[in-house]
Coordinates of C-alpha atoms in Angstrom, one line a residue:
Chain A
X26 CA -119.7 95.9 20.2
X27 CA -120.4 93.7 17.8
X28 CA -123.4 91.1 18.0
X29 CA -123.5 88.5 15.5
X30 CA -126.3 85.4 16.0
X31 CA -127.1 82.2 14.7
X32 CA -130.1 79.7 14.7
X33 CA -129.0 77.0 17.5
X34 CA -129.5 73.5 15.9
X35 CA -130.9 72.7 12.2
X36 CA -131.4 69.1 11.1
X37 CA -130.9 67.8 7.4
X38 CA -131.5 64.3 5.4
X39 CA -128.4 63.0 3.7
X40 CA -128.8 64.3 0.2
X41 CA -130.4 67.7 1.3
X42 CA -129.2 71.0 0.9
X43 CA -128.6 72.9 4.2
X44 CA -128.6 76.4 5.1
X45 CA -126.9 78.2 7.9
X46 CA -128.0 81.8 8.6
X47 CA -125.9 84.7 10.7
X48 CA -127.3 87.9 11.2
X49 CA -125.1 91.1 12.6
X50 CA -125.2 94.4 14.0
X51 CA -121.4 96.1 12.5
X52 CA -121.1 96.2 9.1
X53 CA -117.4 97.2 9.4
X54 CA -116.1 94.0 8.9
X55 CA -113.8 93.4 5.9
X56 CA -114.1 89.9 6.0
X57 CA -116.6 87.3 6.8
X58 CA -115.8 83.9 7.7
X59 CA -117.4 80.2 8.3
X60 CA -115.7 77.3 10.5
X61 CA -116.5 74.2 11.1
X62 CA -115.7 72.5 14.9
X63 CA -116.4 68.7 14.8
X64 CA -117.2 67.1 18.3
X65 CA -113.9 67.0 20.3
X66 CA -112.1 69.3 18.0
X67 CA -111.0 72.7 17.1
X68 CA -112.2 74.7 14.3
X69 CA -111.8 74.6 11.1
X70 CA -112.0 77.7 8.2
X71 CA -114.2 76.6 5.6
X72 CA -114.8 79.5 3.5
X73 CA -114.9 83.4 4.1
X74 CA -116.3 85.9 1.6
X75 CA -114.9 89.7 1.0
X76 CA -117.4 92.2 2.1
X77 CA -117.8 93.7 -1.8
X78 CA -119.3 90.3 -2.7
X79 CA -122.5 89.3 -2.6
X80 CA -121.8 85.4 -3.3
X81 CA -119.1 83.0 -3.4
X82 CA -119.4 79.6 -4.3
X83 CA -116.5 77.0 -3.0
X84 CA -117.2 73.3 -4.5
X85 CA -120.3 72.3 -2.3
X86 CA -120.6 75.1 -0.2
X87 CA -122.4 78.9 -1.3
X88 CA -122.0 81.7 0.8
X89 CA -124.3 84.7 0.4
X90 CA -123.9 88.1 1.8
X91 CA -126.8 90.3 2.0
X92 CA -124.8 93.5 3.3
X93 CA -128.4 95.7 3.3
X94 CA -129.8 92.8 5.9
X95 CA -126.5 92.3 7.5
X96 CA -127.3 88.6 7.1
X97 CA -125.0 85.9 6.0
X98 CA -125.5 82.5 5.0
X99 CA -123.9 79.4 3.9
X100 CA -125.2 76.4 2.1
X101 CA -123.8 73.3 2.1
X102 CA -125.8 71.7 -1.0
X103 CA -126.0 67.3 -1.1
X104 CA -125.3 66.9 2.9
X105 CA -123.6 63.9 4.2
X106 CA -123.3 62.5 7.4
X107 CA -119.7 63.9 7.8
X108 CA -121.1 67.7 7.6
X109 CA -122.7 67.1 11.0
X110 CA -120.9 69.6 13.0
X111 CA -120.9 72.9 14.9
X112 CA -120.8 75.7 12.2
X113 CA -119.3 79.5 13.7
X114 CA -120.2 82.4 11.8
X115 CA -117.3 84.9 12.2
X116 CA -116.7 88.8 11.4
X117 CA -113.2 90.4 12.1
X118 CA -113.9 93.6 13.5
X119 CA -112.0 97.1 13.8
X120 CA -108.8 95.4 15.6
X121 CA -108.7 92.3 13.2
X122 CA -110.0 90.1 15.8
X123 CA -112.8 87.7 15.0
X124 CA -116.3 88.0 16.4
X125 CA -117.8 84.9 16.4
X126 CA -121.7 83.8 16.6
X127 CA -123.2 81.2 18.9
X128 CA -122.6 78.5 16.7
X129 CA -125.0 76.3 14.6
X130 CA -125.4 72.4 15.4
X131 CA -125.8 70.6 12.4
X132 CA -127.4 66.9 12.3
X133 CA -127.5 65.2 9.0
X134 CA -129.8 62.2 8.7
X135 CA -128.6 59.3 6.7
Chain B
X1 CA -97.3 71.8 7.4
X2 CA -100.3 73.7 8.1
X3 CA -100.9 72.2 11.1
X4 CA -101.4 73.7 14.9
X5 CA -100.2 71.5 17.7
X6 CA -101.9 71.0 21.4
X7 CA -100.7 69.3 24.0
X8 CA -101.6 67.7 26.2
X9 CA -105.0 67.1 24.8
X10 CA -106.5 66.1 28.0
X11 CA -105.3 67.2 31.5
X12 CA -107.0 66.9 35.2
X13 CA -105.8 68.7 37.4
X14 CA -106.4 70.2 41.5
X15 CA -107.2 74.0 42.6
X16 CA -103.5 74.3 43.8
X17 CA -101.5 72.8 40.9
X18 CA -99.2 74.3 38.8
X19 CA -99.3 73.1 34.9
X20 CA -98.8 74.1 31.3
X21 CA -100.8 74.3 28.1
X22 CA -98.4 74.0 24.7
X23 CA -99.2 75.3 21.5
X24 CA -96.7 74.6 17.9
X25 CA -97.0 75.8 14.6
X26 CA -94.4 76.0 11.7
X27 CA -96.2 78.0 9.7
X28 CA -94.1 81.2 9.8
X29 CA -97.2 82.7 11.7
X30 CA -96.5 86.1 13.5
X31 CA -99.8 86.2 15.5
X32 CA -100.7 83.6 18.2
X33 CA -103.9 83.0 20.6
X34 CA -105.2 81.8 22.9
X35 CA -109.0 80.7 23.4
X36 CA -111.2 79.4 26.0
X37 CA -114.7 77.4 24.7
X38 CA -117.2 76.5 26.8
X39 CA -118.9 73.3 26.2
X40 CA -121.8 74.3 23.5
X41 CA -120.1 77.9 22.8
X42 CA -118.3 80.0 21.0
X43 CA -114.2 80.2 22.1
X44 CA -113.7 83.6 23.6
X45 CA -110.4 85.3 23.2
X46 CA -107.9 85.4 26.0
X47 CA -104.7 86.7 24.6
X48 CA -103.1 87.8 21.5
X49 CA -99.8 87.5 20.5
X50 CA -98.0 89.4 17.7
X51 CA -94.0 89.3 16.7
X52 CA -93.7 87.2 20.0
X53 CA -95.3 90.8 22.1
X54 CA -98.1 90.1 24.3
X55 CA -100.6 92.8 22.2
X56 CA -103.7 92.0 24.0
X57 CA -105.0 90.5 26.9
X58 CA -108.9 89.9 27.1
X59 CA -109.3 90.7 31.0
X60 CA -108.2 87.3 32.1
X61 CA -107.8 86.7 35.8
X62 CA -103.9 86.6 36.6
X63 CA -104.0 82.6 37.2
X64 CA -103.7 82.5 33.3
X65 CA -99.9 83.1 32.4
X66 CA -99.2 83.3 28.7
X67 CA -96.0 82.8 27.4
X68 CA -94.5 83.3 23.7
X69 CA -90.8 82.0 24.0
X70 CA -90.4 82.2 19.9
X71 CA -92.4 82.6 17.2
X72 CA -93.3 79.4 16.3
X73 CA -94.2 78.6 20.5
X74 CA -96.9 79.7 22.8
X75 CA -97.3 78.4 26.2
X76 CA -99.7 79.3 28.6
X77 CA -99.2 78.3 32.3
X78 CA -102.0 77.7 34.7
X79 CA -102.0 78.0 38.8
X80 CA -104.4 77.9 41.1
X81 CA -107.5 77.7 39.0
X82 CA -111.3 77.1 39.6
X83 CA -113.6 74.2 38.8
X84 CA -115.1 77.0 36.3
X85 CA -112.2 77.4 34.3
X86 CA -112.8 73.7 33.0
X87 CA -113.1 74.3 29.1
X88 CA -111.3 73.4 26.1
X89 CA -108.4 75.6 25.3
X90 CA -107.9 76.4 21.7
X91 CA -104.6 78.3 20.2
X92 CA -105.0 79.6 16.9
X93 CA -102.2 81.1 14.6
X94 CA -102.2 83.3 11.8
X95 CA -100.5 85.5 9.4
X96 CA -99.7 89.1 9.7
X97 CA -100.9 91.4 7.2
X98 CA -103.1 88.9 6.0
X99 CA -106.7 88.5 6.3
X100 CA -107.9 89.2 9.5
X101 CA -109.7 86.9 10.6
X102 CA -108.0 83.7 8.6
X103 CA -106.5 81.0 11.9
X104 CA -105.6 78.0 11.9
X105 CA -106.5 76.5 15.1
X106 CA -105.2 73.6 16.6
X107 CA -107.4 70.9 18.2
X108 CA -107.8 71.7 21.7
X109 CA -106.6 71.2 25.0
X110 CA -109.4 69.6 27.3
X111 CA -108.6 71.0 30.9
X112 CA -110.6 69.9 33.8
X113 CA -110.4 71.2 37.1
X114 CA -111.4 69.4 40.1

């Protein structure tokens, strides 16, 4: 099956860019997705990116996709306090279900 | 309205109760699910459902009872459960035929089990 991992905890000044890497194993996945959980809460999609891309950028947030590496990144550029926050890297596999990573705990430091 | 609906969002409850989970959207969504998280996780699938048809079921233990009455409904009833199925239960919804992948989760029913 499908293994996707993350980097458990990475900790930011307000102001800073961020960057949130995912590496995988299946490179079958159509679609690529980032949510955001905030502490007592579900998850949230922030962006996803189509496998034939290599970048996307949405407002403050750049995703990359380096399909050779099977890695995946977002970055989240001038952090604020309010991006502190689990962040899920998530594949859909061969049944459209998501895969999802460990999860990344973001601290931003004002 | 693009919004997923929990209730309750908290609930305690003994090994031999009998309670529900509840789970809304109005989204015209055709899939629903069912998630457990552990705390510091990711959610893990439980169930999958699709045109209101049960169309997967993660190996959970027969104390988890899903149930889709409609489409926009999806209920999942709890008996007899363990102090290790404390978690927070997520539903998600999404659309069929669209990007797999894409939910919209709700925020999260809080279960403990004493």
């Amino acid at each position: 099956g499908e293994d996707v991992e993350q980097s458990l905890f990475l900790s930011v000044r307000e102001g800073d860019s961020s960057v949130i890497n995912c590496t995988y194993t299946d490179s079958s996945s159509t679609y690529l997705y980032w949510y955001k959980q905030e502490p007592g809460a579900g998850l949230q999609l922030l962006t996803y990116i189509f496998s034939n891309m290599d970048m996307k950028q949405d407002q403050r947030l750049t995703v990359l996709l380096n399909k050779k590496d099977k890695h995946l990144s977002l970055r989240i550029a001038d952090t604020q306090t309010g991006d502190s926050a689990i962040y899920f890297c998530a594949l859909n596999n061969a049944g459209n279900m998501l895969t999802f990573g460990g999860g990344t705990r973001l601290m931003v430091k004002p | 309205d693009t919004e997923v609906t929990q209730t309750p969002k908290h609930l305690v409850m003994g090994m031999t109760n009998k309670k529900s989970l509840k789970c809304e959207q109005h989204m015209g969504h055709r899939a629903m699910y069912w998630y457990k998280q552990k705390a510091k996780k990711p959610p893990e699938l439980m169930f999958v459902y699709s045109y209101e048809k049960l169309s997967i079921n993660e190996s959970v233990p027969s104390r988890f009872s899903p149930e889709c009455p409609n489409s926009s409904l999806l209920n999942l009833h709890l008996h007899a459960l363990q102090p290790e199925d404390s978690a927070l239960y997520l539903c998600a919804s999404s659309q069929e035929g669209g990007r797999g992948g894409e939910l919209f989760f709700g925020e999260g029913s809080r279960l403990t089990v004493l």
